[in-house]
Amino acid sequence: MVVQAAPGGGSDILARTVGDILNKERIVEQPIAVVNRPGGSGAIAYAYLNEKKGDPHFIATVTASYLTTAIQGQSPVSYRDFSNHAVLAVDDFIAVVRANAPYSTLQELVDAAKAAPNSIRVGTTQVGSSDSIIELRLEQAAGIELNAVTFNSAGEVNAALLGSSVDLAFANPGEVRELIRARRLKQLAVFAPQRLAGFEDLPTARDAGYDVNVEQFRGVVGPAGLTPDQQLYWQNALYRMTETAGWKDYIEKNTLRPLVLVGQDAEQYIARESAQLTEALKGLGVAQ
Amino acid sequence: MDLINNIVLGFSVALTPQNIFFAFVGALIGTIIGALPGIGPSAGVALLLPVTFGMHPASAIIMLAGIYYGAMYGGTITSVLINTPGESASVMTTLDGYQMAAKGRAGAALGMAAIGSFIAGTAGVLALMLAAPPLAEVAISFGPPEYFALMVLGLTTLTGLTGASKLKGLLMGIVGLILGTIGIDPILGNARFTFGNPNLADGLDFLPVAVGLFGIAEILGNVDLPTRAEPIKAKITGLLPTRQDWADSWGAIGRGTTLGFFVGALPGAGATIASFLAYGLEKRISKRPERFGTGIIEGVAAPESANNAAAAGALVPLMVLGIPGSATTAVMLGALTLYGLQPGPLLMDLNPDVFWGLVASMYVGNVMLLILNLPLAPAFASILRVPYSALVPIIMGIALVGVYSVQNSTFDLGVALAFGIIGYALKRYGYPSAPLVLALVLGPLMERAFRQSLQMSQGGFGIFVTRPVTAFFLLVALIVVVAPLVAWFRSRGRPIPVPVPEERQVAC
Amino acid sequence: MTRVDVWIGLLLAIACLAVLWQATALPYRAPTGPGPGFFPLWLAVIGAGLAVLIAVKAQRTPGLAAGPTEHGGRAGLLRVALAAGGLVVTIALIPVLGLILAVLAYLLFLALAIERLSPLVGIGTSVGTMAFVYVVFARLLRVPFPTGPLGF
């Protein structure tokens, strides 16, 4: 199993959890070894996997960078060069501000931004990331201008938000849930098709009248050139994995939203995401 | 009182035989991991994460913390003995540590590093216990402009790290900064100087460069020598620090600890910068600045105290706010989540046993590190009795496999080799390597903070003078740069002062 | 400063100019603030300036101050070239032999042919080191190394 990140990150822990469950529940009998191939926003891992054409013994965990790296022209291989086994879950994003901020709803924020363009600073991770795409979409949908400041990681964005260096952030629920509970941050809206489990009183952006819906998927892919049987094997295995208690526990602890798609459905989902991301990244001016 | 109750609770958790054992195992593994180049503290914690599943969360986090600060100390060992930093926070230690080893004083260097680390670690934990919440607020109030100013201040000390020629040191610093711009642009995502090679997209990794410039270059330099090098020429004297060493080091340890803890608490700054600033500060205020880099004990005590204090400091934003301040604490955050804990402002209230148990266990762990390392310092030092030639295969084997292990990449081996040859050439012609490596680490941070600041201000440079902390740091940096220039201009036109004989001896 | 510094200064100045040339291809300004080209450009300018300064200074005052550290002349340089060249070959052989075997072969070459250790010491340290490294990295820390024909 190939991981596109260094040991210890969210992607790495996800991969190790998947591998662990597949072995422990005896869904896959052969021991699964995790190989970290970090670097190049995933380009190194995808190039490595691409060399293993037709070898069913390799799988890789992927996330949005699987698509965005190729769209930005930083990887010669794209999702079309692999067998897209399954989508396992998605990360949602919610808009958060400091608890003492003068706005409590997305609408109030938009009004404030309209009154004084560029006065609200939003912290995002690198251009092309999911939160930078939300920023762009929200600006377009609401006709506002935000002042984006680009950080290296979500942790740094949250620190900057708490420390008043920025006023707004788009974060995964798991990263800010405790800060919200401790009344350090306020949540304004979630950019998902419907309200989230555990966040029932948090309206969606669509409720506020802005149809912005961005999610970051997590999936598993394999090299191209597998026989239909081999593809079916992995689809079955991964599907059974998502039914286990261990996986459900992981989803809950990390505040992911379950979204299980295999085979054709996964292919379609990924193709649709890729088209949407391409458009969004063109809007940001970073697509090739 | 609340605090006392909490401390009692903490020690009741930390002092169970089982948790003492885990603290010991963590410190031991950490020391080994830190000493081997390749697996740094963050990867070490990540790789051993699965081992902790099924343990009680408090035991698990105690062991991971042990690995973390054990690794901070372990990096010292190879820096002193073979001039190869095990992780980036130990680069500064090579400057004087290896020179001390060359004079036969490796034992004193390692011993002082162990003691300095112990004092710094203990003081750091004390501060974590007493003042974590207010400190976390100060730390997060540091925005990009403050970081930028801090980095500028750090880089001005580069001029002090230069050995014979200031000009050469400065040029090496610039080369390091240029090398630091390789990779995907942090703001806009343009590829810079990658030549289409995905291996370069994330820039040059620190470790292959450092192992090349320090370790491999050292070996090539040895290979060059006509006769087989003898064991370190000077007699190995004093396996432990002397009374004089103590007198020289006290101040450095105190200042290194304070500085290290605060810098460590800043998200994104970390132990490397702490060690760097501590060394620079020490040299700046020393009565004998010209002797830094020739193997003096303050040059080891200051950065070593700073990097261990920084490891404690980095836990401040993690434990108080659930915000990771460094790569290692990010891994620990993931670990806490997997144990079913919710890191955040409520952790201290909801899981006091974990928070206070961790704090108390760090006292225990620091004592263990001292017990473990103080007797080992002379043992490690006596490795240098072996002729260097016989150490060559050992150093080379560990260095190569370590470099490979960072990213499982043979490309990195190529990088290490290239920088080994470069480092050999630099050494041969008297160009210092340390400014290059440090600029490589600091450059990207500085550039990002600079550009973030201007994003915040919509392009206005006023942001650097209107924020008091920023303005203060920049002013200090300016003074540091301008003062020697003024002195130099004044001295021009006057007869060149006759050098004091003592100075002539050391200024070679 | 010595004569060599003149050449080193010029070499680095040329390298900086190459960086400068490359940097001009990157956007100098971003929508807000400096762009990706800003830092590399100015660094290259400063670097080139310093390098030229070193060359000029070395030209004016040749032979001042201690130059190179002790080294082994032509024979020494040959040994360095062999050691570095051996490493190039080693890196190329890793996919074939696996990491452990390739590095072991290199260590033996280094110990016996270049450092001229006695066979016992040379083989002992090389094999011992690789065994230690294998146990720690591959077994305990489970770093996946490229494997060779013997399975490790």
mmCIF file of N, CA and C in Angstrom, chain C residues 60-120:
data_model
loop_
_atom_site.group_PDB
_atom_site.id
_atom_site.type_symbol
_atom_site.label_atom_id
_atom_site.label_comp_id
_atom_site.label_asym_id
_atom_site.label_seq_id
_atom_site.Cartn_x
_atom_site.Cartn_y
_atom_site.Cartn_z
ATOM 1 N N ARG C 60 43.374 40.846 -5.509
ATOM 2 C CA ARG C 60 44.214 41.923 -4.990
ATOM 3 C C ARG C 60 45.188 41.435 -3.935
ATOM 4 N N THR C 61 44.735 40.513 -3.116
ATOM 5 C CA THR C 61 45.573 40.083 -1.997
ATOM 6 C C THR C 61 45.792 38.588 -2.050
ATOM 7 N N PRO C 62 46.488 38.096 -3.075
ATOM 8 C CA PRO C 62 46.671 36.647 -3.167
ATOM 9 C C PRO C 62 47.581 36.167 -2.049
ATOM 10 N N GLY C 63 47.291 34.976 -1.599
ATOM 11 C CA GLY C 63 48.181 34.351 -0.634
ATOM 12 C C GLY C 63 48.029 34.849 0.782
ATOM 13 N N LEU C 64 47.052 35.736 1.009
ATOM 14 C CA LEU C 64 46.856 36.220 2.360
ATOM 15 C C LEU C 64 46.073 35.194 3.169
ATOM 16 N N ALA C 65 46.450 35.016 4.376
ATOM 17 C CA ALA C 65 45.781 34.110 5.315
ATOM 18 C C ALA C 65 45.913 32.655 4.865
ATOM 19 N N ALA C 66 45.672 31.774 5.801
ATOM 20 C CA ALA C 66 45.818 30.352 5.517
ATOM 21 C C ALA C 66 44.762 29.920 4.505
ATOM 22 N N GLY C 67 45.169 29.211 3.522
ATOM 23 C CA GLY C 67 44.223 28.766 2.498
ATOM 24 C C GLY C 67 43.682 27.392 2.805
ATOM 25 N N PRO C 68 43.893 26.451 1.903
ATOM 26 C CA PRO C 68 43.343 25.115 2.076
ATOM 27 C C PRO C 68 43.904 24.409 3.301
ATOM 28 N N THR C 69 43.103 23.517 3.838
ATOM 29 C CA THR C 69 43.588 22.685 4.923
ATOM 30 C C THR C 69 44.486 21.604 4.333
ATOM 31 N N GLU C 70 45.153 20.836 5.172
ATOM 32 C CA GLU C 70 46.105 19.848 4.665
ATOM 33 C C GLU C 70 45.384 18.803 3.792
ATOM 34 N N HIS C 71 46.029 18.429 2.729
ATOM 35 C CA HIS C 71 45.440 17.384 1.904
ATOM 36 C C HIS C 71 46.531 16.637 1.144
ATOM 37 N N GLY C 72 46.107 15.574 0.494
ATOM 38 C CA GLY C 72 47.073 14.614 -0.007
ATOM 39 C C GLY C 72 47.455 14.752 -1.470
ATOM 40 N N GLY C 73 47.421 15.959 -1.988
ATOM 41 C CA GLY C 73 47.903 16.183 -3.345
ATOM 42 C C GLY C 73 47.144 15.385 -4.386
ATOM 43 N N ARG C 74 47.863 15.052 -5.461
ATOM 44 C CA ARG C 74 47.234 14.393 -6.600
ATOM 45 C C ARG C 74 46.675 13.015 -6.214
ATOM 46 N N ALA C 75 47.447 12.265 -5.444
ATOM 47 C CA ALA C 75 47.006 10.927 -5.052
ATOM 48 C C ALA C 75 45.757 11.005 -4.180
ATOM 49 N N GLY C 76 45.746 12.023 -3.304
ATOM 50 C CA GLY C 76 44.591 12.201 -2.434
ATOM 51 C C GLY C 76 43.344 12.504 -3.240
ATOM 52 N N LEU C 77 43.512 13.398 -4.208
ATOM 53 C CA LEU C 77 42.388 13.769 -5.047
ATOM 54 C C LEU C 77 41.848 12.558 -5.797
ATOM 55 N N LEU C 78 42.755 11.698 -6.235
ATOM 56 C CA LEU C 78 42.346 10.484 -6.947
ATOM 57 C C LEU C 78 41.500 9.603 -6.027
ATOM 58 N N ARG C 79 41.963 9.485 -4.763
ATOM 59 C CA ARG C 79 41.194 8.668 -3.821
ATOM 60 C C ARG C 79 39.800 9.249 -3.594
ATOM 61 N N VAL C 80 39.729 10.587 -3.473
ATOM 62 C CA VAL C 80 38.420 11.222 -3.282
ATOM 63 C C VAL C 80 37.524 10.933 -4.487
ATOM 64 N N ALA C 81 38.105 11.069 -5.686
ATOM 65 C CA ALA C 81 37.317 10.821 -6.897
ATOM 66 C C ALA C 81 36.829 9.388 -6.924
ATOM 67 N N LEU C 82 37.691 8.443 -6.523
ATOM 68 C CA LEU C 82 37.281 7.034 -6.497
ATOM 69 C C LEU C 82 36.156 6.803 -5.491
ATOM 70 N N ALA C 83 36.302 7.414 -4.317
ATOM 71 C CA ALA C 83 35.272 7.230 -3.290
ATOM 72 C C ALA C 83 33.934 7.787 -3.763
ATOM 73 N N ALA C 84 33.976 8.977 -4.366
ATOM 74 C CA ALA C 84 32.728 9.588 -4.846
ATOM 75 C C ALA C 84 32.168 8.801 -6.028
ATOM 76 N N GLY C 85 33.060 8.411 -6.947
ATOM 77 C CA GLY C 85 32.617 7.627 -8.117
ATOM 78 C C GLY C 85 31.998 6.311 -7.688
ATOM 79 N N GLY C 86 32.603 5.679 -6.680
ATOM 80 C CA GLY C 86 32.049 4.425 -6.174
ATOM 81 C C GLY C 86 30.633 4.602 -5.674
ATOM 82 N N LEU C 87 30.387 5.746 -5.070
ATOM 83 C CA LEU C 87 29.045 5.995 -4.547
ATOM 84 C C LEU C 87 28.041 6.171 -5.687
ATOM 85 N N VAL C 88 28.483 6.793 -6.765
ATOM 86 C CA VAL C 88 27.602 6.940 -7.931
ATOM 87 C C VAL C 88 27.195 5.552 -8.441
ATOM 88 N N VAL C 89 28.194 4.678 -8.586
ATOM 89 C CA VAL C 89 27.918 3.314 -9.049
ATOM 90 C C VAL C 89 26.962 2.616 -8.082
ATOM 91 N N THR C 90 27.218 2.816 -6.787
ATOM 92 C CA THR C 90 26.372 2.175 -5.778
ATOM 93 C C THR C 90 24.912 2.580 -5.929
ATOM 94 N N ILE C 91 24.695 3.892 -6.080
ATOM 95 C CA ILE C 91 23.313 4.375 -6.193
ATOM 96 C C ILE C 91 22.660 3.756 -7.426
ATOM 97 N N ALA C 92 23.428 3.621 -8.505
ATOM 98 C CA ALA C 92 22.878 3.007 -9.718
ATOM 99 C C ALA C 92 22.556 1.535 -9.500
ATOM 100 N N LEU C 93 23.296 0.882 -8.602
ATOM 101 C CA LEU C 93 23.107 -0.566 -8.407
ATOM 102 C C LEU C 93 21.991 -0.898 -7.418
ATOM 103 N N ILE C 94 21.486 0.095 -6.691
ATOM 104 C CA ILE C 94 20.480 -0.199 -5.660
ATOM 105 C C ILE C 94 19.253 -0.932 -6.216
ATOM 106 N N PRO C 95 18.702 -0.501 -7.367
ATOM 107 C CA PRO C 95 17.526 -1.233 -7.869
ATOM 108 C C PRO C 95 17.832 -2.706 -8.182
ATOM 109 N N VAL C 96 19.085 -3.006 -8.530
ATOM 110 C CA VAL C 96 19.450 -4.380 -8.889
ATOM 111 C C VAL C 96 19.771 -5.217 -7.647
ATOM 112 N N LEU C 97 20.638 -4.680 -6.796
ATOM 113 C CA LEU C 97 21.143 -5.460 -5.664
ATOM 114 C C LEU C 97 20.297 -5.299 -4.401
ATOM 115 N N GLY C 98 19.464 -4.283 -4.363
ATOM 116 C CA GLY C 98 18.798 -3.958 -3.108
ATOM 117 C C GLY C 98 19.676 -3.007 -2.325
ATOM 118 N N LEU C 99 19.076 -2.286 -1.390
ATOM 119 C CA LEU C 99 19.816 -1.249 -0.681
ATOM 120 C C LEU C 99 20.935 -1.836 0.172
ATOM 121 N N ILE C 100 20.611 -2.874 0.914
ATOM 122 C CA ILE C 100 21.574 -3.406 1.875
ATOM 123 C C ILE C 100 22.830 -3.945 1.180
ATOM 124 N N LEU C 101 22.626 -4.773 0.163
ATOM 125 C CA LEU C 101 23.778 -5.361 -0.532
ATOM 126 C C LEU C 101 24.608 -4.302 -1.240
ATOM 127 N N ALA C 102 23.927 -3.366 -1.903
ATOM 128 C CA ALA C 102 24.655 -2.344 -2.654
ATOM 129 C C ALA C 102 25.518 -1.511 -1.709
ATOM 130 N N VAL C 103 24.921 -1.080 -0.589
ATOM 131 C CA VAL C 103 25.687 -0.258 0.341
ATOM 132 C C VAL C 103 26.804 -1.087 0.979
ATOM 133 N N LEU C 104 26.515 -2.348 1.270
ATOM 134 C CA LEU C 104 27.548 -3.217 1.842
ATOM 135 C C LEU C 104 28.744 -3.330 0.898
ATOM 136 N N ALA C 105 28.446 -3.537 -0.380
ATOM 137 C CA ALA C 105 29.529 -3.640 -1.361
ATOM 138 C C ALA C 105 30.354 -2.361 -1.368
ATOM 139 N N TYR C 106 29.670 -1.232 -1.279
ATOM 140 C CA TYR C 106 30.379 0.046 -1.292
ATOM 141 C C TYR C 106 31.256 0.206 -0.051
ATOM 142 N N LEU C 107 30.706 -0.194 1.095
ATOM 143 C CA LEU C 107 31.476 -0.072 2.336
ATOM 144 C C LEU C 107 32.743 -0.923 2.259
ATOM 145 N N LEU C 108 32.615 -2.124 1.697
ATOM 146 C CA LEU C 108 33.792 -2.990 1.569
ATOM 147 C C LEU C 108 34.833 -2.340 0.667
ATOM 148 N N PHE C 109 34.349 -1.761 -0.437
ATOM 149 C CA PHE C 109 35.232 -1.060 -1.365
ATOM 150 C C PHE C 109 35.950 0.081 -0.644
ATOM 151 N N LEU C 110 35.158 0.842 0.115
ATOM 152 C CA LEU C 110 35.692 1.994 0.834
ATOM 153 C C LEU C 110 36.726 1.547 1.880
ATOM 154 N N ALA C 111 36.374 0.503 2.609
ATOM 155 C CA ALA C 111 37.220 0.081 3.728
ATOM 156 C C ALA C 111 38.497 -0.589 3.229
ATOM 157 N N LEU C 112 38.359 -1.465 2.238
ATOM 158 C CA LEU C 112 39.511 -2.276 1.837
ATOM 159 C C LEU C 112 40.356 -1.599 0.772
ATOM 160 N N ALA C 113 39.686 -1.024 -0.261
ATOM 161 C CA ALA C 113 40.455 -0.483 -1.380
ATOM 162 C C ALA C 113 40.913 0.940 -1.115
ATOM 163 N N ILE C 114 40.106 1.736 -0.418
ATOM 164 C CA ILE C 114 40.463 3.143 -0.278
ATOM 165 C C ILE C 114 41.105 3.439 1.060
ATOM 166 N N GLU C 115 40.445 3.040 2.142
ATOM 167 C CA GLU C 115 41.043 3.302 3.452
ATOM 168 C C GLU C 115 42.144 2.283 3.779
ATOM 169 N N ARG C 116 42.181 1.173 3.033
ATOM 170 C CA ARG C 116 43.180 0.117 3.228
ATOM 171 C C ARG C 116 43.238 -0.363 4.671
ATOM 172 N N LEU C 117 42.056 -0.644 5.200
ATOM 173 C CA LEU C 117 42.004 -1.264 6.518
ATOM 174 C C LEU C 117 42.428 -2.719 6.365
ATOM 175 N N SER C 118 42.820 -3.333 7.468
ATOM 176 C CA SER C 118 43.138 -4.751 7.386
ATOM 177 C C SER C 118 41.840 -5.497 7.080
ATOM 178 N N PRO C 119 41.951 -6.631 6.336
ATOM 179 C CA PRO C 119 40.724 -7.330 5.910
ATOM 180 C C PRO C 119 39.785 -7.609 7.074
ATOM 181 N N LEU C 120 40.351 -8.022 8.188
ATOM 182 C CA LEU C 120 39.506 -8.387 9.321
ATOM 183 C C LEU C 120 38.676 -7.187 9.793
#
